[in-house]
N, CA, C and O atoms as a GROMACS GRO file, in nm:
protein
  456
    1UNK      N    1   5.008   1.360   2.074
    1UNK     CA    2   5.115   1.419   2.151
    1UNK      C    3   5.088   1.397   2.300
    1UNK      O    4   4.985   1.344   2.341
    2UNK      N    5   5.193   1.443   2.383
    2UNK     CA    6   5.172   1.409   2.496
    2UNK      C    7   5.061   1.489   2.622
    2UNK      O    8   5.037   1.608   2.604
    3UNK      N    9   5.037   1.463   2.668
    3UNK     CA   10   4.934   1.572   2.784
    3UNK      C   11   4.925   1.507   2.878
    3UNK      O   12   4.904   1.385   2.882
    4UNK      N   13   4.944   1.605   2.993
    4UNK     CA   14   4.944   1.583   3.112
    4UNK      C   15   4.845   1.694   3.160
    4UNK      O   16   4.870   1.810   3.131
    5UNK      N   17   4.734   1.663   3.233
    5UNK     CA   18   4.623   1.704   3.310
    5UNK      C   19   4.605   1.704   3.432
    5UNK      O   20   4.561   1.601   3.483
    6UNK      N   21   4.630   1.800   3.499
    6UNK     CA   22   4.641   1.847   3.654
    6UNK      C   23   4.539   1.858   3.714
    6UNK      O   24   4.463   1.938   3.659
    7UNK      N   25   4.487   1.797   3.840
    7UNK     CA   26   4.345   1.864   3.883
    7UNK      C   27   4.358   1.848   4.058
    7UNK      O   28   4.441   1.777   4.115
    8UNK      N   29   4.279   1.913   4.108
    8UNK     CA   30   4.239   1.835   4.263
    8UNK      C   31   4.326   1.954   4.350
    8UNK      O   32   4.334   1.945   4.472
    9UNK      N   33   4.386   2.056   4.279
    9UNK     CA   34   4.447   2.168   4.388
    9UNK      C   35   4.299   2.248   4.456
    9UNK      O   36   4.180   2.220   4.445
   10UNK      N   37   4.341   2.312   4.499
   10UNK     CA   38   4.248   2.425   4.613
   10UNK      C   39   4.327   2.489   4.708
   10UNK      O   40   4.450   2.491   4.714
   11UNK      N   41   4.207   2.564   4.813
   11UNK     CA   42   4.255   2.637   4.897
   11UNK      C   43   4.212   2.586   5.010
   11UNK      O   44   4.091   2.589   5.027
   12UNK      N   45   4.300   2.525   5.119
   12UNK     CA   46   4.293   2.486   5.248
   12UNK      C   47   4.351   2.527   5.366
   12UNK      O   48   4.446   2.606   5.365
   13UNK      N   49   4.300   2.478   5.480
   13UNK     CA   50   4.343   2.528   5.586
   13UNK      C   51   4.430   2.464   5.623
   13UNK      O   52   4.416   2.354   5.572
   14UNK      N   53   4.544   2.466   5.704
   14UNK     CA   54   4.666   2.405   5.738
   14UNK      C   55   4.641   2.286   5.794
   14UNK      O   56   4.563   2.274   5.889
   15UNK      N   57   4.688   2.211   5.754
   15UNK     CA   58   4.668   2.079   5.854
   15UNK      C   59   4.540   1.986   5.823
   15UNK      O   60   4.501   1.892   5.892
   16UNK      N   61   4.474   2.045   5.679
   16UNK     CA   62   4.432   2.005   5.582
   16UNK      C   63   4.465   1.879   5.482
   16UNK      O   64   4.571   1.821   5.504
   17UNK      N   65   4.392   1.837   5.385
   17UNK     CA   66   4.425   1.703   5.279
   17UNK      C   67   4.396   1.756   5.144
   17UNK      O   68   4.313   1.848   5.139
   18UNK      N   69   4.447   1.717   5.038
   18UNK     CA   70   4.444   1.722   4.942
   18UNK      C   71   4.459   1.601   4.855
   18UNK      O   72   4.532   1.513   4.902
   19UNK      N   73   4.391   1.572   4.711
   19UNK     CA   74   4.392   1.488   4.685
   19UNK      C   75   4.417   1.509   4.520
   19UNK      O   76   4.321   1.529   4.445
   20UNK      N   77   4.537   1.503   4.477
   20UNK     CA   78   4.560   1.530   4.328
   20UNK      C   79   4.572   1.446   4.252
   20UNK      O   80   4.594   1.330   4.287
   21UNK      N   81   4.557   1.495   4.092
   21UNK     CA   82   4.530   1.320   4.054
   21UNK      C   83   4.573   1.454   3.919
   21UNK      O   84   4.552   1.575   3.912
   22UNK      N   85   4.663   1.322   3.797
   22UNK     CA   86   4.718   1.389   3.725
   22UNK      C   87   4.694   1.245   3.586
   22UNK      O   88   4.761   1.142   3.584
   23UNK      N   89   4.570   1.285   3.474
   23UNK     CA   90   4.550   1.234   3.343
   23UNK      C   91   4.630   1.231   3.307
   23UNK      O   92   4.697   1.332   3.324
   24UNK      N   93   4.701   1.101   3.216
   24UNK     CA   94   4.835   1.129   3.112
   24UNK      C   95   4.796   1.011   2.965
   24UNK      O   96   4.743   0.901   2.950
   25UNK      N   97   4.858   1.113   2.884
   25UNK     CA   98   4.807   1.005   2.750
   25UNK      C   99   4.948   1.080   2.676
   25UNK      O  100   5.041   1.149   2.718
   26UNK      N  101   4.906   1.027   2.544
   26UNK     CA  102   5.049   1.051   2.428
   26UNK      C  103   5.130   0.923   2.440
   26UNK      O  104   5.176   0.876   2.336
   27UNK      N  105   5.156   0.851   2.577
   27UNK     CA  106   5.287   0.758   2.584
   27UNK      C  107   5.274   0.681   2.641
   27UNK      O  108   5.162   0.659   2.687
   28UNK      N  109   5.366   0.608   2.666
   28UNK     CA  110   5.324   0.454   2.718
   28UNK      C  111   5.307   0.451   2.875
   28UNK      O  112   5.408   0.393   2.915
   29UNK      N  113   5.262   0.471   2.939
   29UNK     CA  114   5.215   0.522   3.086
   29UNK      C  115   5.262   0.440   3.154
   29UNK      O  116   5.339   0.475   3.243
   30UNK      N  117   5.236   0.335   3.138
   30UNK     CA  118   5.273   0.175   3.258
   30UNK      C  119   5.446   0.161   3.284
   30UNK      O  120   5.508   0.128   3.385
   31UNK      N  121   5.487   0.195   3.167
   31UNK     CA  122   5.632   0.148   3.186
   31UNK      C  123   5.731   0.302   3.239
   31UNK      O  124   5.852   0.308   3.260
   32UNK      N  125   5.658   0.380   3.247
   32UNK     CA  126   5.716   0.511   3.264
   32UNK      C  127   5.744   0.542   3.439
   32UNK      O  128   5.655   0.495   3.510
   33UNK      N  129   5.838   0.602   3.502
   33UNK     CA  130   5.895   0.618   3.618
   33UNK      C  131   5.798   0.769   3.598
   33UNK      O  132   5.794   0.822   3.487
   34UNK      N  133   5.733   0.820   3.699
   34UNK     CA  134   5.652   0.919   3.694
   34UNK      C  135   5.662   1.026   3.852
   34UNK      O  136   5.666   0.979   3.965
   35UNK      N  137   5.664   1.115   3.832
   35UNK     CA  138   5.658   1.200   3.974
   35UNK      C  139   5.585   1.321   3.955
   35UNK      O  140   5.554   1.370   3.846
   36UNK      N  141   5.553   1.379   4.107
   36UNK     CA  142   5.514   1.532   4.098
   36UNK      C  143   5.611   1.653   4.160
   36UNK      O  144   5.664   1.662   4.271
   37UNK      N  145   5.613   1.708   4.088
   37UNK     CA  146   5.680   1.848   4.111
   37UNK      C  147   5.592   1.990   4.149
   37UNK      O  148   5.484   2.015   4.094
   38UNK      N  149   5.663   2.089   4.266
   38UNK     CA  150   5.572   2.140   4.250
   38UNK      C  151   5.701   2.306   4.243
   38UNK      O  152   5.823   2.316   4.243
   39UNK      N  153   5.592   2.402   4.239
   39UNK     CA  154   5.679   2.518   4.236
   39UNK      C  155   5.606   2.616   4.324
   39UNK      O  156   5.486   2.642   4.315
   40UNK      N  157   5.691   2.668   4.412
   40UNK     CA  158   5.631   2.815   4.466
   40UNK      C  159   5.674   2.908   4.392
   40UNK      O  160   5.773   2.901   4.319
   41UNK      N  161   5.585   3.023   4.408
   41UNK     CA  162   5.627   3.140   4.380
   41UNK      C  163   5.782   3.180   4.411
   41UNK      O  164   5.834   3.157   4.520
   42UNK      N  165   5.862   3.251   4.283
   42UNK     CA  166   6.003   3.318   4.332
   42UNK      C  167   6.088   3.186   4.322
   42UNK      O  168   6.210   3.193   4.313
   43UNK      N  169   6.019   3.062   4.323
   43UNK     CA  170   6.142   2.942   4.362
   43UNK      C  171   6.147   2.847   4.222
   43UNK      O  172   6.074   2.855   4.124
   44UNK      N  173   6.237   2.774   4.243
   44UNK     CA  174   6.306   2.674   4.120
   44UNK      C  175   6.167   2.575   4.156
   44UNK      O  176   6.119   2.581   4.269
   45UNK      N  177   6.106   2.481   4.048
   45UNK     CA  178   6.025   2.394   4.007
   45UNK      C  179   6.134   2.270   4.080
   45UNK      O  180   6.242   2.233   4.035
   46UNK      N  181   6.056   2.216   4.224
   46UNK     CA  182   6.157   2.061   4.264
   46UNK      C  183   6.058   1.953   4.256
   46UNK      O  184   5.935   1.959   4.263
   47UNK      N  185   6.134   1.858   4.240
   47UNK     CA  186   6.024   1.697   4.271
   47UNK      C  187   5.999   1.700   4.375
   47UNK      O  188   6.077   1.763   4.446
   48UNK      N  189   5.879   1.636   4.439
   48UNK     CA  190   5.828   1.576   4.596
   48UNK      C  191   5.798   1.470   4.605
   48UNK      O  192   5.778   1.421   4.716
   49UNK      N  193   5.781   1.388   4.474
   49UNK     CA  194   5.803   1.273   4.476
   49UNK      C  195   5.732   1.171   4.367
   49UNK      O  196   5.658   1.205   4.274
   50UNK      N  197   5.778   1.014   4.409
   50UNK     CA  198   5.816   1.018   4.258
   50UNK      C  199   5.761   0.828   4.228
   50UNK      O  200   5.758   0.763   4.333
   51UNK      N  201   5.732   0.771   4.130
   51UNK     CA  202   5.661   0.627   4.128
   51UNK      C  203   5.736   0.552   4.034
   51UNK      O  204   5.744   0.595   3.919
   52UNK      N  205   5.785   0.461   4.062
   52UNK     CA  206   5.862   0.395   3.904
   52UNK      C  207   5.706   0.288   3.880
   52UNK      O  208   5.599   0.283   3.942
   53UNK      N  209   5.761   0.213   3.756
   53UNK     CA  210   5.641   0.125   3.702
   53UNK      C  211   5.609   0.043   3.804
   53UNK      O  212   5.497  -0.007   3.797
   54UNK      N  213   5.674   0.016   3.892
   54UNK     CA  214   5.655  -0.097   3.958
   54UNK      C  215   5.616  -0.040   4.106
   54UNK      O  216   5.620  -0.103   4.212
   55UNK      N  217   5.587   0.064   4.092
   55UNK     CA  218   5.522   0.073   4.288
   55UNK      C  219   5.624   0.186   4.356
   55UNK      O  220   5.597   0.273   4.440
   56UNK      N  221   5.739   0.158   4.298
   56UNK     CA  222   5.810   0.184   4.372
   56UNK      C  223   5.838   0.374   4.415
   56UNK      O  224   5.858   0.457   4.327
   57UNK      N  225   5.835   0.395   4.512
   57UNK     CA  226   5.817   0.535   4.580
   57UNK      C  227   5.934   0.636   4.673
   57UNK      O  228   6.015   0.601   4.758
   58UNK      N  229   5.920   0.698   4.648
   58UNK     CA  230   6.049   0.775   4.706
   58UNK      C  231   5.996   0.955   4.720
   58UNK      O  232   5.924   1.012   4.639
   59UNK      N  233   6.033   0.994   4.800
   59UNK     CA  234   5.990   1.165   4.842
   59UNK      C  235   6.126   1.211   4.868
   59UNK      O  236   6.238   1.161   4.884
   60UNK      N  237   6.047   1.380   4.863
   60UNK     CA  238   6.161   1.517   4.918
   60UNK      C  239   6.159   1.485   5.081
   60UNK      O  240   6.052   1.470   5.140
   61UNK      N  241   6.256   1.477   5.131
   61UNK     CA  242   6.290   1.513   5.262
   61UNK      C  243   6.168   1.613   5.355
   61UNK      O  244   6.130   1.604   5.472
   62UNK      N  245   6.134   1.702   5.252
   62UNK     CA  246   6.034   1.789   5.325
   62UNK      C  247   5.884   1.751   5.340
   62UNK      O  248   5.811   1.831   5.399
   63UNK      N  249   5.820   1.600   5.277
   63UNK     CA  250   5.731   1.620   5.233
   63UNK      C  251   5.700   1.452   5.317
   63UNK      O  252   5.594   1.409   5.362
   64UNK      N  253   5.841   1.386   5.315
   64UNK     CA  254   5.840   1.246   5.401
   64UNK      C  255   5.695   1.266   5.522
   64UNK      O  256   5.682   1.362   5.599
   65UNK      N  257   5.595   1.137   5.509
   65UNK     CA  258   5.538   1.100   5.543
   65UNK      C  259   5.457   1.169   5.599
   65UNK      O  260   5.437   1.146   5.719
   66UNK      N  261   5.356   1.316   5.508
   66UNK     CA  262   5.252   1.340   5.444
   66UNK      C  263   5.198   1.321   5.362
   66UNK      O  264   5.076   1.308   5.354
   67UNK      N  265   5.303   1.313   5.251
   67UNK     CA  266   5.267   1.314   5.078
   67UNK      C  267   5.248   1.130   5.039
   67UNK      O  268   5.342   1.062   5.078
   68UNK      N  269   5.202   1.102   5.011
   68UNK     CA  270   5.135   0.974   4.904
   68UNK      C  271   5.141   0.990   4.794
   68UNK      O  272   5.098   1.094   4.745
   69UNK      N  273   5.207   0.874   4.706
   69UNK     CA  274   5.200   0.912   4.543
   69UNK      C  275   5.174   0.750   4.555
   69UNK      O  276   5.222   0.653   4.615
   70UNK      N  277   5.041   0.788   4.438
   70UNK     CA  278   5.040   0.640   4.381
   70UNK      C  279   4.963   0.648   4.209
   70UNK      O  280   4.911   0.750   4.164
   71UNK      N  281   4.973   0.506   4.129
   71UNK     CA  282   4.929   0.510   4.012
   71UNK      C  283   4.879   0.434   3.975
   71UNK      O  284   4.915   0.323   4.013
   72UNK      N  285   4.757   0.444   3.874
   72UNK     CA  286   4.664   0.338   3.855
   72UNK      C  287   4.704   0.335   3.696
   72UNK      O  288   4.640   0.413   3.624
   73UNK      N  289   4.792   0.260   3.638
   73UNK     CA  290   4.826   0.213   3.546
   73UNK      C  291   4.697   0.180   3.379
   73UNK      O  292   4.714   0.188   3.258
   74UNK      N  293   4.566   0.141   3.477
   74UNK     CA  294   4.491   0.095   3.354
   74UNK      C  295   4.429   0.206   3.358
   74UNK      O  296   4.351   0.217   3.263
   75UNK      N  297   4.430   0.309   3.440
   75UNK     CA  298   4.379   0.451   3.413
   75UNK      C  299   4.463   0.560   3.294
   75UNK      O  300   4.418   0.636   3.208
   76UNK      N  301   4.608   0.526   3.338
   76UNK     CA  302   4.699   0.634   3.321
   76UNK      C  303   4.723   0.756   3.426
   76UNK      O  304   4.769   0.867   3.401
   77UNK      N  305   4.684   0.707   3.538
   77UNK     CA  306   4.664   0.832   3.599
   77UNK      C  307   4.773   0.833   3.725
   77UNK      O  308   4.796   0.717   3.762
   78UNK      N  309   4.829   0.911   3.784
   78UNK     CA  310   4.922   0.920   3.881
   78UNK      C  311   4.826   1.066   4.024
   78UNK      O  312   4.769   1.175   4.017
   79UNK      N  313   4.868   0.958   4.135
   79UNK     CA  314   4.816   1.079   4.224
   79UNK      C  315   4.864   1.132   4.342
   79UNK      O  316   4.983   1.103   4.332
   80UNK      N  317   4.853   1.186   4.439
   80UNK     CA  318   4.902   1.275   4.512
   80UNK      C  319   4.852   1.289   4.643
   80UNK      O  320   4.804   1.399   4.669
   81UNK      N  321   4.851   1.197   4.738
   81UNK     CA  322   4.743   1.229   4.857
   81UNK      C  323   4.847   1.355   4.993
   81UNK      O  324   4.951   1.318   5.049
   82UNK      N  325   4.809   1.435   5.006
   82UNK     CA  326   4.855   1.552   5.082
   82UNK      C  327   4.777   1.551   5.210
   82UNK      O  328   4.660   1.581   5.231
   83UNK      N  329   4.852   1.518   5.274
   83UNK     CA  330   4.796   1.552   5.449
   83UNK      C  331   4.872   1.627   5.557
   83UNK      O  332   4.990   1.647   5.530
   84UNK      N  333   4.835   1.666   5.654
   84UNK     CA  334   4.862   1.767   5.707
   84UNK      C  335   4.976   1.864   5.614
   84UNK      O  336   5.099   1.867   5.602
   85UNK      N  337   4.870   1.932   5.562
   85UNK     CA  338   4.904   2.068   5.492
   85UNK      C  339   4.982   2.166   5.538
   85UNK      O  340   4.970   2.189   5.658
   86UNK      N  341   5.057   2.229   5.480
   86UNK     CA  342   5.153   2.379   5.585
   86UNK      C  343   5.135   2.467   5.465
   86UNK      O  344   5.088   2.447   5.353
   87UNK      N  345   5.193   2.579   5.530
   87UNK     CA  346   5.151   2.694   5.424
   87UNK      C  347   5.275   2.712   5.319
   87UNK      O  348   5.274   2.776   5.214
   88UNK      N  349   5.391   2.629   5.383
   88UNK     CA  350   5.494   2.616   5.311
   88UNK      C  351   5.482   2.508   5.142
   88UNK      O  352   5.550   2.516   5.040
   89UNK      N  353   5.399   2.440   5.168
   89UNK     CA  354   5.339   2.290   5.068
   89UNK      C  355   5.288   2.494   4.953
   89UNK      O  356   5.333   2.530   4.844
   90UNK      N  357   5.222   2.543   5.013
   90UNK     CA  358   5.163   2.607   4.856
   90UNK      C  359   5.236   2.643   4.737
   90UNK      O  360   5.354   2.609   4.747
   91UNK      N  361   5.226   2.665   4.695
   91UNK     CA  362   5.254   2.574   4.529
   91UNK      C  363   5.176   2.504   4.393
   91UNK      O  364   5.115   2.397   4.388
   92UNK      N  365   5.197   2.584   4.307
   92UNK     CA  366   5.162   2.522   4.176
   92UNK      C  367   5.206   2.368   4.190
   92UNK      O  368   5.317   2.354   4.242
   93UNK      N  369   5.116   2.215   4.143
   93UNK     CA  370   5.180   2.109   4.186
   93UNK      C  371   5.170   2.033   3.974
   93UNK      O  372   5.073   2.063   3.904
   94UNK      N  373   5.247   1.972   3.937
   94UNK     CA  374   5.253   1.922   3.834
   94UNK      C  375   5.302   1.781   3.827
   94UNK      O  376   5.383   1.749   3.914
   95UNK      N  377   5.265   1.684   3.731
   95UNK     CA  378   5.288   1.587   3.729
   95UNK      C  379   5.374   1.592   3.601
   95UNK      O  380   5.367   1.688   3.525
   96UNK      N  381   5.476   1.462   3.572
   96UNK     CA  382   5.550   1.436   3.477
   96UNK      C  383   5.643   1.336   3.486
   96UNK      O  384   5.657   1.262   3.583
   97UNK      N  385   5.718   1.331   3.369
   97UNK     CA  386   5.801   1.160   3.362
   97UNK      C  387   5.917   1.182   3.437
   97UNK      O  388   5.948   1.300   3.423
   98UNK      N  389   5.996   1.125   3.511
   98UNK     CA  390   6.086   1.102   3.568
   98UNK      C  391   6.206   1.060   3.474
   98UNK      O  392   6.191   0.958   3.407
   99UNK      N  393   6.340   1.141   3.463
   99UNK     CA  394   6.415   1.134   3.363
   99UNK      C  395   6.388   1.272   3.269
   99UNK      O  396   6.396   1.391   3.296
  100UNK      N  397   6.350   1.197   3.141
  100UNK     CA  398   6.259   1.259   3.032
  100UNK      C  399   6.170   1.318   3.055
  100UNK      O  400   6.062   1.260   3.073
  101UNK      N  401   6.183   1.490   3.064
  101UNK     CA  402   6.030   1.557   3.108
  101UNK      C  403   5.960   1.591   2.984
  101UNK      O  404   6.027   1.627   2.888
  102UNK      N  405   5.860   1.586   2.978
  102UNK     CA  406   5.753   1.601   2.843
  102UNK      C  407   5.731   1.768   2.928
  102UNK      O  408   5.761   1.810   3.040
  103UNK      N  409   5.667   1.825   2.811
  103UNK     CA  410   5.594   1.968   2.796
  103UNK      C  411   5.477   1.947   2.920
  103UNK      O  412   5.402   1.854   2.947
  104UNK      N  413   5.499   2.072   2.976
  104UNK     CA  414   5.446   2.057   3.132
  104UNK      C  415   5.324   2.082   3.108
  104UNK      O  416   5.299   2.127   2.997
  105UNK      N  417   5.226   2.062   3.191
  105UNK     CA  418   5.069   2.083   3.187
  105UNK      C  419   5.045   2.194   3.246
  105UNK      O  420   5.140   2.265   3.277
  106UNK      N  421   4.914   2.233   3.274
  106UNK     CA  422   4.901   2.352   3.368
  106UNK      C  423   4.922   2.387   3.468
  106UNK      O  424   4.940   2.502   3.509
  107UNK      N  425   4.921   2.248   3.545
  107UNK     CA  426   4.974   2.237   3.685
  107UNK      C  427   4.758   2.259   3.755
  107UNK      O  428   4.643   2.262   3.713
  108UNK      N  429   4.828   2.266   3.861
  108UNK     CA  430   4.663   2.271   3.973
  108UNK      C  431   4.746   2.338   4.114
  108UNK      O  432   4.853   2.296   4.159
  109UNK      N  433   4.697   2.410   4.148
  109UNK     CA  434   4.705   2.542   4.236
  109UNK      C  435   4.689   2.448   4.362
  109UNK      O  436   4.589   2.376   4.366
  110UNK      N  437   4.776   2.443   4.460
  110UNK     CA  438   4.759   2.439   4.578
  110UNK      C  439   4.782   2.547   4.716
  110UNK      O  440   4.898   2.568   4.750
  111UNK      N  441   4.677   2.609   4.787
  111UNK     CA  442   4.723   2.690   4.875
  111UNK      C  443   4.656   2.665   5.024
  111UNK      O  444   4.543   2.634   5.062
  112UNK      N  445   4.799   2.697   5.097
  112UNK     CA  446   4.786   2.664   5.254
  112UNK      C  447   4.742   2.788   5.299
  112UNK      O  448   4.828   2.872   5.271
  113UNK      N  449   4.633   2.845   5.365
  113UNK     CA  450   4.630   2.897   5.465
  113UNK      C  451   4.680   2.917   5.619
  113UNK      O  452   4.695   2.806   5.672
  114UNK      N  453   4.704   3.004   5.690
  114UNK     CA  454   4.760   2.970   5.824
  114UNK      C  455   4.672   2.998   5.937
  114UNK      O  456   4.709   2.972   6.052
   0.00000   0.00000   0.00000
């Protein structure tokens, strides 16, 4: 079955990096359009951004040119580079397929300090 494995959240200071990285098995990984989502507390679960098979990259408006997503295909793995941090970024962060969402993982805790 499918699984998705979240890791690399913490607790940082604003203006901080983060570096998330999200295991995936069950499915065919390479050909899959893949993104991360994250959720705050009280709020709806949104994308921040997102990788098709081929490289290709796209972000939330809010997140444009901090956030990094990239994927290492012979890994399976999709990741998340976070720089200058705000306290607004905190958030549960999750990875998953783009389109077709599979059963969510645990997610990995990210929190901004101010």
């Amino acid at each position: 079955q499918v699984q998705l494995v979240e890791s690399g959240g913490g607790l940082v200071q604003a203006g901080g990096s983060l570096r998330l990285s999200c295991a995936a098995s069950g499915f065919i990984f390479s050909i899959r359009p893949m993104g991360w989502y994250r959720q705050a507390p009280g709020k709806q679960r949104e994308l921040v951004a997102s990788i098709t098979s081929g490289g290709f990259t796209n972000y939330a408006e809010s997140v444009k040119g901090r956030f990094t997503i990239s994927r290492d295909n012979a890994k399976n793995s999709v990741y998340l580079q976070i720089n200058s941090l705000k306290p607004e970024d905190t958030a549960v962060y999750y990875c998953n397929r783009i389109g077709t969402i599979y059963s969510w993982g645990q997610g990995t805790q990210v929190t901004v300090s101010s």
